[in-house]
Coordinates of C-alpha atoms in Angstrom, one line a residue:
N115 CA -2.6 10.1 2.6
C116 CA -4.1 9.7 -0.9
H117 CA -5.9 13.1 -0.6
V118 CA -3.2 14.8 1.5
S119 CA -0.2 14.0 -0.6
P120 CA -1.6 15.9 -3.7
R121 CA -1.8 19.1 -1.7
S122 CA 1.9 18.9 -1.0
L123 CA 2.4 19.1 -4.8
G124 CA 0.5 22.4 -4.9
L125 CA -2.6 21.1 -6.6
R126 CA -6.0 22.9 -6.3
N127 CA -8.0 22.1 -3.2
Y128 CA -10.9 20.3 -5.1
W129 CA -8.6 18.0 -7.0
P130 CA -7.3 16.1 -3.9
A131 CA -10.9 15.9 -2.6
S132 CA -12.1 14.4 -6.0
I133 CA -9.5 11.6 -5.6
L134 CA -11.5 10.2 -2.7
S135 CA -14.6 9.8 -4.9
F136 CA -12.6 7.8 -7.5
V137 CA -11.1 5.7 -4.7
A138 CA -14.6 4.9 -3.4
L139 CA -15.9 3.9 -6.8
A140 CA -12.8 1.7 -7.5
D141 CA -13.3 0.1 -4.1
L142 CA -16.8 -0.8 -5.0
L143 CA -15.8 -2.2 -8.3
G144 CA -13.0 -4.2 -6.7
R145 CA -15.3 -5.8 -4.2
L146 CA -17.8 -6.8 -6.9
L147 CA -15.3 -8.1 -9.4
C148 CA -13.1 -10.0 -6.9
G149 CA -16.2 -11.5 -5.3
W150 CA -17.3 -12.8 -8.7
V151 CA -13.8 -14.2 -9.6
A152 CA -13.7 -15.9 -6.2
N153 CA -17.1 -17.6 -7.0
T154 CA -15.8 -18.9 -10.3
R155 CA -13.2 -21.0 -8.3
L156 CA -10.5 -20.2 -10.9
F157 CA -8.2 -19.6 -8.0
R158 CA -8.3 -20.5 -4.3
N159 CA -9.2 -17.5 -2.2
L160 CA -5.8 -17.5 -0.6
Q161 CA -4.1 -17.4 -4.0
L162 CA -6.3 -14.5 -5.1
L163 CA -5.6 -12.7 -1.9
T164 CA -1.9 -13.1 -2.3
M165 CA -2.0 -11.6 -5.8
V166 CA -4.1 -8.5 -4.9
V167 CA -2.1 -7.9 -1.7
S168 CA 1.2 -7.9 -3.6
L169 CA -0.3 -5.6 -6.3
L170 CA -1.6 -3.2 -3.6
G171 CA 1.9 -3.1 -2.1
V172 CA 3.5 -2.3 -5.4
V173 CA 0.9 0.5 -6.0
L174 CA 1.6 2.1 -2.6
M175 CA 5.4 2.1 -3.3
L176 CA 4.8 3.7 -6.7
I177 CA 2.6 6.6 -5.3
P178 CA 5.6 8.7 -4.1
S179 CA 7.0 8.7 -7.7
S180 CA 3.9 10.4 -9.1
N181 CA 4.3 14.1 -9.6
N182 CA 1.0 15.3 -11.2
Y183 CA -2.7 15.0 -10.6
W184 CA -3.4 12.3 -13.2
A185 CA -0.6 10.0 -12.1
I186 CA -1.9 10.3 -8.5
L187 CA -5.4 9.7 -9.7
A188 CA -4.5 6.5 -11.6
L189 CA -2.5 5.1 -8.7
S190 CA -5.2 6.0 -6.2
W191 CA -7.8 4.3 -8.4
L192 CA -5.7 1.2 -8.4
Y193 CA -5.3 1.5 -4.6
G194 CA -9.0 1.6 -4.2
F195 CA -9.6 -1.3 -6.5
F196 CA -7.1 -3.6 -4.9
F197 CA -8.2 -2.6 -1.5
G198 CA -11.8 -3.5 -2.4
C199 CA -10.6 -6.9 -3.7
I200 CA -8.9 -7.6 -0.3
V201 CA -12.0 -6.7 1.6
A202 CA -14.1 -9.0 -0.5
I203 CA -12.1 -12.2 0.2
H204 CA -9.8 -11.7 3.2
V205 CA -12.2 -13.4 5.7
T206 CA -13.1 -16.4 3.4
S207 CA -9.4 -16.9 2.7
I208 CA -9.0 -18.0 6.3
M209 CA -10.8 -21.2 5.4
D210 CA -7.8 -22.1 3.1
I211 CA -5.5 -22.1 6.2
V212 CA -7.6 -23.6 9.0
S213 CA -10.4 -26.1 9.2
L214 CA -14.0 -25.2 9.8
E215 CA -13.7 -26.2 13.5
E216 CA -10.8 -23.8 13.9
F217 CA -12.3 -20.9 11.9
D218 CA -13.4 -18.9 15.0
S219 CA -9.9 -19.0 16.5
G220 CA -8.4 -18.2 13.1
L221 CA -10.7 -15.2 12.6
G222 CA -10.0 -14.0 16.1
L223 CA -6.2 -14.2 15.6
F224 CA -6.6 -12.4 12.2
M225 CA -8.6 -9.6 13.7
L226 CA -6.0 -9.2 16.5
F227 CA -3.2 -8.7 14.1
R228 CA -5.3 -6.5 11.9
S229 CA -6.3 -4.3 14.8
T230 CA -2.7 -4.1 16.0
G231 CA -1.6 -2.8 12.6
G232 CA -4.5 -0.3 12.6
V233 CA -3.4 1.1 15.9
V234 CA 0.4 1.1 15.3
G235 CA 0.4 2.0 11.5
P236 CA -1.0 5.6 11.5
P237 CA 1.2 7.0 14.3
L238 CA 4.3 5.3 12.8
A239 CA 3.4 6.8 9.4
G240 CA 3.0 10.2 10.9
F241 CA 6.3 9.9 12.7
L242 CA 8.0 9.1 9.5
V243 CA 6.4 12.0 7.7
D244 CA 7.5 14.3 10.5
Q245 CA 11.1 13.0 10.4
T246 CA 11.5 13.0 6.7
G247 CA 9.4 16.0 5.7
N248 CA 7.5 14.1 3.0
Y249 CA 5.1 11.2 2.6
S250 CA 7.4 8.8 0.7
A251 CA 8.7 6.9 3.7
A252 CA 5.1 6.2 4.9
F253 CA 4.1 4.8 1.5
Y254 CA 7.2 2.7 1.2
L255 CA 6.6 1.3 4.7
S256 CA 3.0 0.4 3.9
G257 CA 3.9 -1.2 0.6
L258 CA 6.7 -3.2 2.2
C259 CA 4.5 -4.5 4.9
L260 CA 1.9 -5.7 2.4
I261 CA 4.5 -7.4 0.2
S262 CA 6.0 -9.0 3.2
S263 CA 2.6 -10.4 4.2
A264 CA 2.1 -11.8 0.7
A265 CA 5.5 -13.5 1.0
F266 CA 4.5 -15.0 4.3
I267 CA 1.3 -16.4 2.7
I268 CA 3.4 -18.0 -0.1
L269 CA 5.8 -19.6 2.4
N270 CA 2.9 -20.9 4.4
S271 CA 1.3 -22.4 1.3
L272 CA 4.5 -24.1 0.3
N273 CA 4.8 -25.5 3.8
Q274 CA 1.3 -26.8 3.7
R275 CA 1.9 -28.4 0.3
S276 CA 5.1 -30.0 1.6
Q277 CA 3.3 -31.5 4.6
E278 CA 0.5 -32.8 2.3
N279 CA 3.1 -34.5 0.1
I280 CA 4.8 -36.1 3.1
A281 CA 1.5 -37.3 4.4
Q282 CA 0.6 -38.9 1.0
A283 CA 4.0 -40.5 0.8
Q284 CA 3.6 -42.0 4.3
S285 CA 0.1 -43.2 3.5
S286 CA 1.4 -44.9 0.3
I287 CA 4.3 -46.6 2.2
H288 CA 1.9 -47.7 4.9
S289 CA -0.5 -49.2 2.4
K290 CA 2.3 -51.0 0.6
S291 CA 3.5 -52.5 3.8
K292 CA 0.2 -54.2 4.2
T293 CA 0.4 -56.0 0.9
S294 CA 0.2 -59.8 1.3
F295 CA 2.9 -62.0 -0.4
S296 CA 2.4 -65.5 -1.7
V297 CA 5.4 -67.7 -1.1
I298 CA 5.9 -70.9 -3.2
K299 CA 8.8 -73.3 -2.8
I300 CA 9.9 -74.5 -6.2
S301 CA 13.3 -76.0 -5.3
E302 CA 15.6 -76.5 -2.4
G303 CA 16.7 -73.1 -1.1
H304 CA 14.6 -71.1 -3.6
L305 CA 11.2 -69.4 -2.9
C306 CA 8.9 -67.5 -5.2
F307 CA 7.1 -64.3 -4.0
N308 CA 4.1 -63.0 -5.8
S309 CA 5.8 -59.6 -6.4
H310 CA 8.9 -61.2 -8.1
W311 CA 7.4 -63.8 -10.4
S312 CA 9.4 -62.9 -13.4
L313 CA 12.8 -62.8 -11.6
H314 CA 13.3 -66.5 -12.0
R315 CA 12.3 -68.7 -14.9
D316 CA 10.7 -71.4 -12.7
C317 CA 8.8 -68.7 -10.9
D318 CA 7.6 -67.3 -14.2
D319 CA 6.3 -70.7 -15.3
I320 CA 4.5 -71.1 -12.0
Y321 CA 2.9 -67.6 -12.4
K322 CA 1.7 -68.5 -16.0
K323 CA 0.2 -71.7 -14.7
K324 CA -1.7 -69.8 -12.0
I325 CA -3.2 -67.4 -14.5
G326 CA -3.9 -70.2 -17.0
L327 CA -1.3 -69.5 -19.7
L328 CA 0.4 -72.9 -19.3

């Protein structure tokens, strides 16, 4: 639609065609730059993917508002750039969700949903164009789907972090439950535990004797 939409604005034939060249160049730049950023480990691949998917969704939703060649060219360039970023890291981002042993299954599931979107998306976009008489609805739908997918990734990351915190808390509680206690009887009806030496004066004296202060 990036090259078809400009024609609906009455632009010359070679201008819409030139947009594809800029999209291809931006795609190449996006792949190289995003791959380099991913190698620097400044962000997890999944975090980087979430950012570029969200930005791509925003760009798609802004395209219908452009009303001249240069605006469409700028947004199309951004589209190509962010799309290239996604292509560079979308497969490796799966490793941030599943383990290495489950990577094959995760990749297969990813390709299933991706292929489903590729089959359903174009006919649905064409149907919206036919019903509305313009391309705006198709771009809005595409952008909304991308932003929704980014929101899903964020929710999944929050859920994983919550599970990790719960596991760490349970591990800490389990380790504390294995702590041994020393019990010393200092008087009738009173016992000293090694975790509460200072709660009783006699216990405190006994503790100081044990460490050589008395």
